[in-house]
CSV table of N, CA and C in Angstrom, one decimal:
chain,number,residue,atom,x,y,z
A,955,MET,N,26.3,-1.5,40.4
A,955,MET,CA,25.7,-2.7,40.4
A,955,MET,C,24.2,-2.7,40.2
A,956,ARG,N,23.7,-1.6,40.7
A,956,ARG,CA,22.2,-1.4,40.6
A,956,ARG,C,22.0,-0.9,39.0
A,957,VAL,N,22.7,-0.1,38.5
A,957,VAL,CA,22.4,0.1,37.0
A,957,VAL,C,22.6,-1.1,36.2
A,958,LEU,N,23.4,-2.0,36.4
A,958,LEU,CA,23.4,-3.3,35.7
A,958,LEU,C,22.3,-4.1,35.8
A,959,LEU,N,21.9,-4.2,37.1
A,959,LEU,CA,20.6,-5.0,37.2
A,959,LEU,C,19.4,-4.3,36.5
A,960,VAL,N,19.3,-3.0,36.5
A,960,VAL,CA,18.1,-2.5,36.0
A,960,VAL,C,18.2,-2.6,34.4
A,961,LEU,N,19.4,-2.4,33.8
A,961,LEU,CA,19.7,-3.0,32.4
A,961,LEU,C,19.4,-4.2,32.0
A,962,ALA,N,19.7,-5.0,32.9
A,962,ALA,CA,19.6,-6.6,32.7
A,962,ALA,C,17.9,-6.8,32.7
A,963,LEU,N,17.2,-6.2,33.6
A,963,LEU,CA,15.8,-6.4,33.6
A,963,LEU,C,15.0,-5.8,32.4
A,964,VAL,N,15.5,-4.7,31.8
A,964,VAL,CA,14.8,-4.1,30.7
A,964,VAL,C,15.2,-5.0,29.6
A,965,CYS,N,16.5,-5.5,29.2
A,965,CYS,CA,16.8,-6.3,28.3
A,965,CYS,C,16.1,-7.5,28.0
A,966,ILE,N,15.7,-8.4,29.6
A,966,ILE,CA,15.0,-9.5,29.7
A,966,ILE,C,13.5,-9.3,29.3
A,967,ALA,N,13.0,-8.2,29.9
A,967,ALA,CA,11.5,-7.9,29.8
A,967,ALA,C,11.2,-7.5,28.2
A,968,GLY,N,12.0,-6.6,27.6
A,968,GLY,CA,11.8,-6.2,26.4
A,968,GLY,C,10.4,-6.2,25.8
A,969,PRO,N,10.0,-7.1,24.7
A,969,PRO,CA,8.8,-7.2,24.3
A,969,PRO,C,7.7,-7.7,25.2
A,970,ALA,N,8.1,-8.4,26.3
A,970,ALA,CA,7.4,-8.9,27.4
A,970,ALA,C,6.8,-7.7,28.1
A,971,ALA,N,7.4,-6.6,28.2
A,971,ALA,CA,7.0,-5.4,29.0
A,971,ALA,C,6.2,-4.6,28.2
A,972,ALA,N,6.0,-5.0,26.8
A,972,ALA,CA,4.8,-4.1,25.9
A,972,ALA,C,3.7,-3.8,26.6
A,973,ASP,N,2.9,-2.8,26.1
A,973,ASP,CA,1.7,-2.3,26.7
A,973,ASP,C,0.5,-3.6,26.5
A,974,ARG,N,0.2,-4.2,27.7
A,974,ARG,CA,-0.7,-5.2,27.6
A,974,ARG,C,-2.2,-4.9,27.5
A,975,SER,N,-2.5,-3.6,27.3
A,975,SER,CA,-3.7,-3.0,26.9
A,975,SER,C,-4.2,-3.3,25.6
A,976,VAL,N,-3.3,-3.9,24.8
A,976,VAL,CA,-3.6,-3.9,23.1
A,976,VAL,C,-3.3,-5.5,22.9
A,977,ARG,N,-4.4,-6.2,22.4
A,977,ARG,CA,-4.0,-7.5,21.7
A,977,ARG,C,-4.0,-7.5,20.2
A,978,VAL,N,-3.1,-8.2,19.7
A,978,VAL,CA,-3.1,-8.2,18.1
A,978,VAL,C,-3.0,-9.6,17.9
A,979,ASP,N,-4.1,-10.1,16.9
A,979,ASP,CA,-4.2,-11.5,16.6
A,979,ASP,C,-4.0,-11.5,14.9
A,980,ASP,N,-3.8,-12.5,14.5
A,980,ASP,CA,-3.7,-13.0,13.0
A,980,ASP,C,-3.0,-11.8,12.1
A,981,ALA,N,-1.7,-11.2,12.5
A,981,ALA,CA,-1.2,-10.4,11.6
A,981,ALA,C,-0.6,-11.0,10.4
A,982,ARG,N,-0.8,-10.4,9.4
A,982,ARG,CA,-0.5,-11.1,8.1
A,982,ARG,C,-0.5,-9.9,6.9
A,983,ILE,N,0.5,-10.2,6.0
A,983,ILE,CA,0.4,-9.6,4.8
A,983,ILE,C,0.2,-10.3,3.7
A,984,GLY,N,-0.8,-9.8,2.8
A,984,GLY,CA,-1.1,-10.5,1.6
A,984,GLY,C,-0.2,-10.7,0.5
A,985,TRP,N,0.5,-11.8,0.3
A,985,TRP,CA,1.4,-11.8,-0.8
A,985,TRP,C,0.9,-11.3,-2.2
A,986,VAL,N,1.5,-10.6,-2.8
A,986,VAL,CA,1.3,-10.2,-4.2
A,986,VAL,C,2.7,-10.2,-4.8
A,987,PRO,N,2.8,-10.8,-6.0
A,987,PRO,CA,4.1,-11.2,-6.7
A,987,PRO,C,4.3,-9.9,-7.4
A,988,GLY,N,5.8,-9.4,-7.1
A,988,GLY,CA,6.1,-8.0,-7.7
A,988,GLY,C,6.3,-7.0,-6.7
A,989,TRP,N,6.9,-5.9,-7.4
A,989,TRP,CA,7.0,-4.8,-6.5
A,989,TRP,C,5.8,-3.7,-6.5
A,990,VAL,N,4.8,-4.4,-6.0
A,990,VAL,CA,3.4,-3.7,-5.8
A,990,VAL,C,3.0,-3.5,-4.3
A,991,PRO,N,2.1,-2.7,-4.3
A,991,PRO,CA,1.7,-2.4,-2.8
A,991,PRO,C,0.8,-3.7,-2.2
A,992,HIS,N,1.2,-4.0,-1.0
A,992,HIS,CA,0.8,-5.4,-0.4
A,992,HIS,C,-0.5,-4.9,0.5
A,993,PRO,N,-1.4,-5.7,0.8
A,993,PRO,CA,-2.4,-5.5,1.9
A,993,PRO,C,-1.9,-6.2,3.1
A,994,GLY,N,-2.2,-5.4,4.4
A,994,GLY,CA,-2.0,-5.9,5.7
A,994,GLY,C,-3.3,-6.2,6.4
A,995,PHE,N,-3.1,-7.0,7.1
A,995,PHE,CA,-4.6,-7.5,7.8
A,995,PHE,C,-4.2,-7.9,9.2
A,996,LEU,N,-5.0,-7.6,10.4
A,996,LEU,CA,-4.9,-8.1,11.6
A,996,LEU,C,-6.2,-7.8,12.4
A,997,GLU,N,-6.2,-8.2,13.6
A,997,GLU,CA,-7.3,-7.8,14.6
A,997,GLU,C,-6.5,-7.2,15.7
A,998,LEU,N,-7.1,-6.2,16.1
A,998,LEU,CA,-6.5,-5.3,17.2
A,998,LEU,C,-7.7,-5.0,18.2
A,999,THR,N,-7.4,-5.6,19.5
A,999,THR,CA,-8.4,-5.4,20.5
A,999,THR,C,-7.9,-4.7,21.6
A,1000,ASN,N,-8.6,-3.8,22.3
A,1000,ASN,CA,-8.2,-2.9,23.3
A,1000,ASN,C,-8.7,-3.8,24.6
A,1001,THR,N,-7.7,-4.2,25.2
A,1001,THR,CA,-7.9,-5.3,26.4
A,1001,THR,C,-7.6,-4.4,27.7
A,1002,GLY,N,-7.6,-3.0,27.7
A,1002,GLY,CA,-7.1,-2.3,28.6
A,1002,GLY,C,-8.7,-1.7,29.5
A,1003,ASP,N,-8.2,-0.7,30.4
A,1003,ASP,CA,-9.5,-0.2,31.0
A,1003,ASP,C,-9.8,1.2,30.3
A,1004,GLY,N,-9.0,1.8,29.6
A,1004,GLY,CA,-9.3,3.1,28.9
A,1004,GLY,C,-9.4,3.0,27.3
A,1005,PRO,N,-9.6,4.1,26.7
A,1005,PRO,CA,-9.8,4.2,25.5
A,1005,PRO,C,-8.4,4.5,24.7
A,1006,LEU,N,-8.2,3.6,23.6
A,1006,LEU,CA,-7.0,3.7,22.5
A,1006,LEU,C,-7.4,4.7,21.3
A,1007,GLN,N,-6.2,5.3,20.9
A,1007,GLN,CA,-6.5,6.1,19.7
A,1007,GLN,C,-5.5,5.6,18.9
A,1008,LEU,N,-5.6,4.7,17.6
A,1008,LEU,CA,-4.7,4.2,16.8
A,1008,LEU,C,-4.6,5.3,15.7
A,1009,THR,N,-3.2,5.9,15.5
A,1009,THR,CA,-3.0,7.0,14.8
A,1009,THR,C,-2.1,6.9,13.6
A,1010,GLY,N,-1.7,5.4,13.3
A,1010,GLY,CA,-1.0,5.2,12.1
A,1010,GLY,C,-0.1,3.9,12.4
A,1011,ALA,N,0.8,3.9,11.4
A,1011,ALA,CA,1.9,2.6,11.4
A,1011,ALA,C,3.1,3.1,10.7
A,1012,ARG,N,3.9,2.5,10.9
A,1012,ARG,CA,5.2,2.5,10.1
A,1012,ARG,C,6.3,1.2,10.1
A,1013,SER,N,7.0,1.1,9.4
A,1013,SER,CA,8.0,0.2,9.3
A,1013,SER,C,9.3,0.5,8.4
A,1014,ASN,N,10.4,-0.2,8.7
A,1014,ASN,CA,11.6,-0.2,8.0
A,1014,ASN,C,11.4,-0.9,6.6
A,1015,GLU,N,10.6,-1.8,6.5
A,1015,GLU,CA,10.2,-2.5,5.4
A,1015,GLU,C,9.6,-1.8,4.2
A,1016,PHE,N,8.8,-1.0,4.6
A,1016,PHE,CA,8.0,-0.2,3.7
A,1016,PHE,C,7.9,1.4,3.7
A,1017,ALA,N,8.1,2.1,2.8
A,1017,ALA,CA,8.2,3.5,2.5
A,1017,ALA,C,7.0,4.1,3.2
A,1018,ARG,N,5.7,3.7,3.0
A,1018,ARG,CA,4.7,4.2,3.4
A,1018,ARG,C,3.6,3.3,3.7
A,1019,ILE,N,2.8,3.5,4.7
A,1019,ILE,CA,1.7,2.8,5.2
A,1019,ILE,C,0.5,3.5,5.2
A,1020,GLU,N,-0.7,3.0,4.6
A,1020,GLU,CA,-1.9,3.9,4.6
A,1020,GLU,C,-3.0,2.8,5.3
A,1021,PHE,N,-3.9,3.4,6.0
A,1021,PHE,CA,-5.0,2.7,6.3
A,1021,PHE,C,-6.2,3.0,5.5
A,1022,LYS,N,-7.1,1.9,4.8
A,1022,LYS,CA,-8.0,2.1,4.0
A,1022,LYS,C,-9.3,1.6,4.6
A,1023,ALA,N,-10.4,2.4,4.4
A,1023,ALA,CA,-11.7,2.0,4.8
A,1023,ALA,C,-12.3,0.8,4.2
A,1024,PRO,N,-13.4,0.2,4.8
A,1024,PRO,CA,-13.9,-0.9,4.2
A,1024,PRO,C,-14.5,-0.9,2.8
A,1025,ASP,N,-14.1,-1.7,2.1
A,1025,ASP,CA,-14.4,-1.8,0.7
A,1025,ASP,C,-15.9,-1.4,0.4
A,1026,ASP,N,-16.1,-0.4,-0.7
A,1026,ASP,CA,-17.7,-0.3,-0.9
A,1026,ASP,C,-18.0,-1.0,-2.2
A,1027,GLY,N,-17.2,-1.9,-2.7
A,1027,GLY,CA,-17.6,-2.7,-4.1
A,1027,GLY,C,-16.8,-2.0,-5.2
A,1028,ASP,N,-16.3,-0.8,-5.1
A,1028,ASP,CA,-15.7,-0.3,-6.3
A,1028,ASP,C,-14.2,-0.6,-6.2
A,1029,LEU,N,-13.6,-1.6,-6.9
A,1029,LEU,CA,-12.2,-2.0,-7.1
A,1029,LEU,C,-11.2,-1.0,-7.4
A,1030,PHE,N,-11.6,0.1,-7.8
A,1030,PHE,CA,-10.6,1.0,-8.1
A,1030,PHE,C,-10.8,2.4,-7.1
A,1031,VAL,N,-11.4,2.3,-6.2
A,1031,VAL,CA,-11.5,3.4,-5.1
A,1031,VAL,C,-11.3,2.9,-3.9
A,1032,ASN,N,-10.4,3.2,-3.1
A,1032,ASN,CA,-10.1,2.6,-1.9
A,1032,ASN,C,-9.8,4.0,-1.0
A,1033,GLU,N,-10.9,4.3,-0.3
A,1033,GLU,CA,-10.8,5.6,0.5
A,1033,GLU,C,-9.8,5.6,1.7
A,1034,PRO,N,-9.1,6.6,1.9
A,1034,PRO,CA,-8.5,6.4,3.2
A,1034,PRO,C,-9.5,6.4,4.4
A,1035,MET,N,-8.7,5.7,5.4
A,1035,MET,CA,-9.6,5.4,6.7
A,1035,MET,C,-9.3,6.9,7.6
A,1036,ALA,N,-10.6,7.5,8.2
A,1036,ALA,CA,-10.3,8.7,9.0
A,1036,ALA,C,-9.4,8.3,10.0
A,1037,MET,N,-8.5,9.1,10.4
A,1037,MET,CA,-7.6,8.8,11.4
A,1037,MET,C,-7.9,9.8,12.5
A,1038,PRO,N,-7.5,9.9,13.8
A,1038,PRO,CA,-7.3,8.6,14.5
A,1038,PRO,C,-8.6,7.7,14.5
A,1039,VAL,N,-8.3,6.4,14.9
A,1039,VAL,CA,-9.5,5.3,14.9
A,1039,VAL,C,-9.7,5.2,16.5
A,1040,GLY,N,-10.6,5.4,17.0
A,1040,GLY,CA,-10.8,5.2,18.6
A,1040,GLY,C,-11.3,3.6,18.9
A,1041,LEU,N,-10.7,3.1,19.8
A,1041,LEU,CA,-11.4,1.8,20.5
A,1041,LEU,C,-11.5,2.0,21.9
A,1042,ALA,N,-12.8,1.7,22.2
A,1042,ALA,CA,-13.2,1.7,23.7
A,1042,ALA,C,-12.7,0.4,24.2
A,1043,PRO,N,-12.6,0.2,25.6
A,1043,PRO,CA,-12.2,-0.9,26.3
A,1043,PRO,C,-13.2,-2.0,25.7
A,1044,GLY,N,-12.5,-3.2,25.4
A,1044,GLY,CA,-13.3,-4.2,24.9
A,1044,GLY,C,-13.4,-4.4,23.4
A,1045,ASP,N,-13.3,-3.4,22.6
A,1045,ASP,CA,-13.5,-3.2,21.3
A,1045,ASP,C,-12.5,-3.9,20.4
A,1046,THR,N,-13.0,-4.6,19.2
A,1046,THR,CA,-12.0,-5.3,18.5
A,1046,THR,C,-12.2,-4.4,16.9
A,1047,LEU,N,-11.0,-4.2,16.5
A,1047,LEU,CA,-11.1,-3.6,15.1
A,1047,LEU,C,-10.3,-4.7,14.1
A,1048,SER,N,-11.2,-5.0,13.1
A,1048,SER,CA,-10.7,-6.0,12.3
A,1048,SER,C,-10.4,-5.4,10.8
A,1049,PHE,N,-9.1,-5.7,10.5
A,1049,PHE,CA,-8.5,-5.3,9.1
A,1049,PHE,C,-8.5,-6.6,8.4
A,1050,GLU,N,-9.4,-6.7,7.5
A,1050,GLU,CA,-9.5,-8.1,6.8
A,1050,GLU,C,-9.9,-8.1,5.3
A,1051,PRO,N,-9.6,-9.0,4.6
A,1051,PRO,CA,-10.1,-8.9,3.1
A,1051,PRO,C,-11.4,-8.5,2.9
A,1052,GLY,N,-11.9,-7.5,2.0
A,1052,GLY,CA,-13.4,-7.1,1.9
A,1052,GLY,C,-13.6,-6.0,3.0
A,1053,GLY,N,-12.8,-5.7,3.9
A,1053,GLY,CA,-13.2,-4.8,5.0
A,1053,GLY,C,-11.9,-3.7,4.9
A,1054,ALA,N,-11.8,-3.1,6.2
A,1054,ALA,CA,-10.5,-2.1,6.2
A,1054,ALA,C,-9.2,-2.9,6.1
A,1055,TYR,N,-8.2,-2.3,5.8
A,1055,TYR,CA,-6.9,-3.0,5.5
A,1055,TYR,C,-5.7,-1.9,5.7
A,1056,LEU,N,-4.6,-2.3,5.6
A,1056,LEU,CA,-3.5,-1.5,5.5
A,1056,LEU,C,-3.0,-1.7,4.2
A,1057,LEU,N,-2.6,-0.7,3.6
A,1057,LEU,CA,-2.0,-0.9,2.2
A,1057,LEU,C,-0.3,-0.3,2.4
A,1058,LEU,N,0.4,-1.3,2.1
A,1058,LEU,CA,1.8,-1.3,2.4
A,1058,LEU,C,2.6,-0.9,1.0
A,1059,PHE,N,3.2,0.2,0.9
A,1059,PHE,CA,3.9,0.7,-0.4
A,1059,PHE,C,5.5,0.7,-0.3
A,1060,VAL,N,5.9,0.5,-1.4
A,1060,VAL,CA,7.4,0.4,-1.8
A,1060,VAL,C,8.2,-0.5,-0.7
A,1061,GLN,N,8.0,-1.7,-1.1
A,1061,GLN,CA,8.7,-2.5,0.1
A,1061,GLN,C,10.5,-2.3,-0.3
A,1062,SER,N,11.1,-2.6,0.8
A,1062,SER,CA,12.6,-2.5,0.7
A,1062,SER,C,13.4,-3.7,0.3
A,1063,SER,N,12.4,-4.8,0.3
A,1063,SER,CA,13.2,-6.0,-0.3
A,1063,SER,C,12.2,-6.9,-0.8
A,1064,TRP,N,12.4,-7.9,-1.6
A,1064,TRP,CA,11.4,-8.8,-2.2
A,1064,TRP,C,10.8,-9.7,-1.0
A,1065,LEU,N,9.6,-9.7,-0.9
A,1065,LEU,CA,8.8,-10.5,-0.1
A,1065,LEU,C,8.3,-11.8,-0.7
A,1066,GLU,N,8.4,-12.8,0.0
A,1066,GLU,CA,8.1,-14.4,-0.3
A,1066,GLU,C,7.2,-14.7,0.7
A,1067,PRO,N,6.0,-15.8,0.6
A,1067,PRO,CA,5.5,-16.2,1.6
A,1067,PRO,C,6.1,-17.0,2.7
A,1068,GLY,N,5.8,-16.6,3.9
A,1068,GLY,CA,6.6,-17.2,5.0
A,1068,GLY,C,7.5,-16.2,5.7
A,1069,ALA,N,7.8,-15.3,4.9
A,1069,ALA,CA,8.7,-13.9,5.5
A,1069,ALA,C,7.9,-13.3,6.7
A,1070,ARG,N,8.7,-12.8,7.7
A,1070,ARG,CA,8.2,-12.1,8.7
A,1070,ARG,C,8.7,-10.8,8.6
A,1071,VAL,N,7.7,-9.6,8.9
A,1071,VAL,CA,8.0,-8.3,8.6
A,1071,VAL,C,7.5,-7.5,10.1
A,1072,THR,N,8.3,-6.9,10.5
A,1072,THR,CA,7.8,-6.0,11.7
A,1072,THR,C,7.3,-4.8,11.4
A,1073,ILE,N,5.9,-4.3,11.7
A,1073,ILE,CA,5.3,-3.1,11.7
A,1073,ILE,C,5.0,-2.4,12.9
A,1074,GLU,N,5.3,-1.3,13.2
A,1074,GLU,CA,5.0,-0.5,14.4
A,1074,GLU,C,3.5,0.0,14.2
A,1075,LEU,N,2.7,-0.2,15.3
A,1075,LEU,CA,1.4,0.6,15.4
A,1075,LEU,C,1.4,1.7,16.3
A,1076,LEU,N,1.1,2.7,15.7
A,1076,LEU,CA,1.1,4.0,16.5
A,1076,LEU,C,-0.2,4.4,17.1
A,1077,PHE,N,0.0,4.9,18.5
A,1077,PHE,CA,-0.9,5.2,19.3
A,1077,PHE,C,-1.0,6.6,19.7
A,1078,ALA,N,-2.0,7.4,20.1
A,1078,ALA,CA,-1.9,8.5,20.8
A,1078,ALA,C,-1.6,8.3,22.3
A,1079,GLU,N,-0.6,9.1,22.6
A,1079,GLU,CA,-0.2,9.0,24.2
A,1079,GLU,C,0.3,7.6,24.6
A,1080,ARG,N,1.0,6.9,23.9
A,1080,ARG,CA,1.6,5.6,24.3
A,1080,ARG,C,2.6,5.1,23.1
A,1081,ALA,N,3.6,4.3,23.7
A,1081,ALA,CA,4.5,3.9,22.9
A,1081,ALA,C,4.3,3.1,21.7
A,1082,PRO,N,4.9,3.1,20.7
A,1082,PRO,CA,4.6,2.3,19.4
A,1082,PRO,C,4.5,1.0,19.8
A,1083,LEU,N,3.8,0.1,19.2
A,1083,LEU,CA,3.5,-1.3,19.5
A,1083,LEU,C,4.2,-2.3,18.3
A,1084,PRO,N,5.3,-2.9,18.3
A,1084,PRO,CA,5.8,-3.7,17.2
A,1084,PRO,C,5.0,-4.8,17.1
A,1085,VAL,N,4.6,-5.2,15.8
A,1085,VAL,CA,3.8,-6.4,15.7
A,1085,VAL,C,4.4,-7.2,14.5
A,1086,GLU,N,4.8,-8.2,14.6
A,1086,GLU,CA,5.3,-9.1,13.7
A,1086,GLU,C,4.3,-9.9,12.7
A,1087,PHE,N,4.3,-9.5,11.4
A,1087,PHE,CA,3.5,-9.8,10.4
A,1087,PHE,C,4.1,-10.9,9.5
A,1088,THR,N,3.3,-12.1,9.4
A,1088,THR,CA,3.7,-13.0,8.5
A,1088,THR,C,3.2,-12.9,6.9
A,1089,VAL,N,4.0,-13.0,6.0
A,1089,VAL,CA,3.5,-13.0,4.7
A,1089,VAL,C,2.9,-14.3,4.2
A,1090,ARG,N,1.8,-14.2,3.7
A,1090,ARG,CA,0.9,-15.4,3.2
A,1090,ARG,C,0.3,-15.3,1.9
A,1091,LYS,N,0.1,-16.2,1.2
A,1091,LYS,CA,-0.5,-16.0,-0.2
A,1091,LYS,C,-1.9,-15.7,0.2
A,1092,LEU,N,-2.6,-14.8,-0.6
A,1092,LEU,CA,-4.0,-14.3,-0.4
A,1092,LEU,C,-4.8,-15.3,-0.4
A,1093,GLY,N,-5.8,-15.5,0.4
A,1093,GLY,CA,-6.9,-16.5,0.5
A,1093,GLY,C,-6.3,-17.6,1.4
A,1094,SER,N,-5.1,-17.5,2.1
A,1094,SER,CA,-4.7,-18.6,2.7
A,1094,SER,C,-4.6,-18.3,4.3
């Protein structure tokens, strides 16, 4: 009986039991027609008491995800972001058009505006954080 109670609590808690020391806002994928890399954007805030180390991302929807440094004005050169990225308590890291962003390669299915895709953010010394991204037309 005790085992069933523990399993029930784990199932009910699910995502609600996720690490509350990280807040993610405005997670979205910029829709680009075709089978081309898509940009990903979000705001990541360390709401905990200790530092966070963002080490990468993964998704079943994309074969590869890269973090790109802020745009230096050269449309053809997108430098990789140095990883891991540290966030002190209270810090926010914005991935936004014209700044740092995620570049999502080789999608497994056709994406349309309004679709939802889960991407896991990876951190040093903590469990992956699943984040639901919404596909939107660029500029909206």
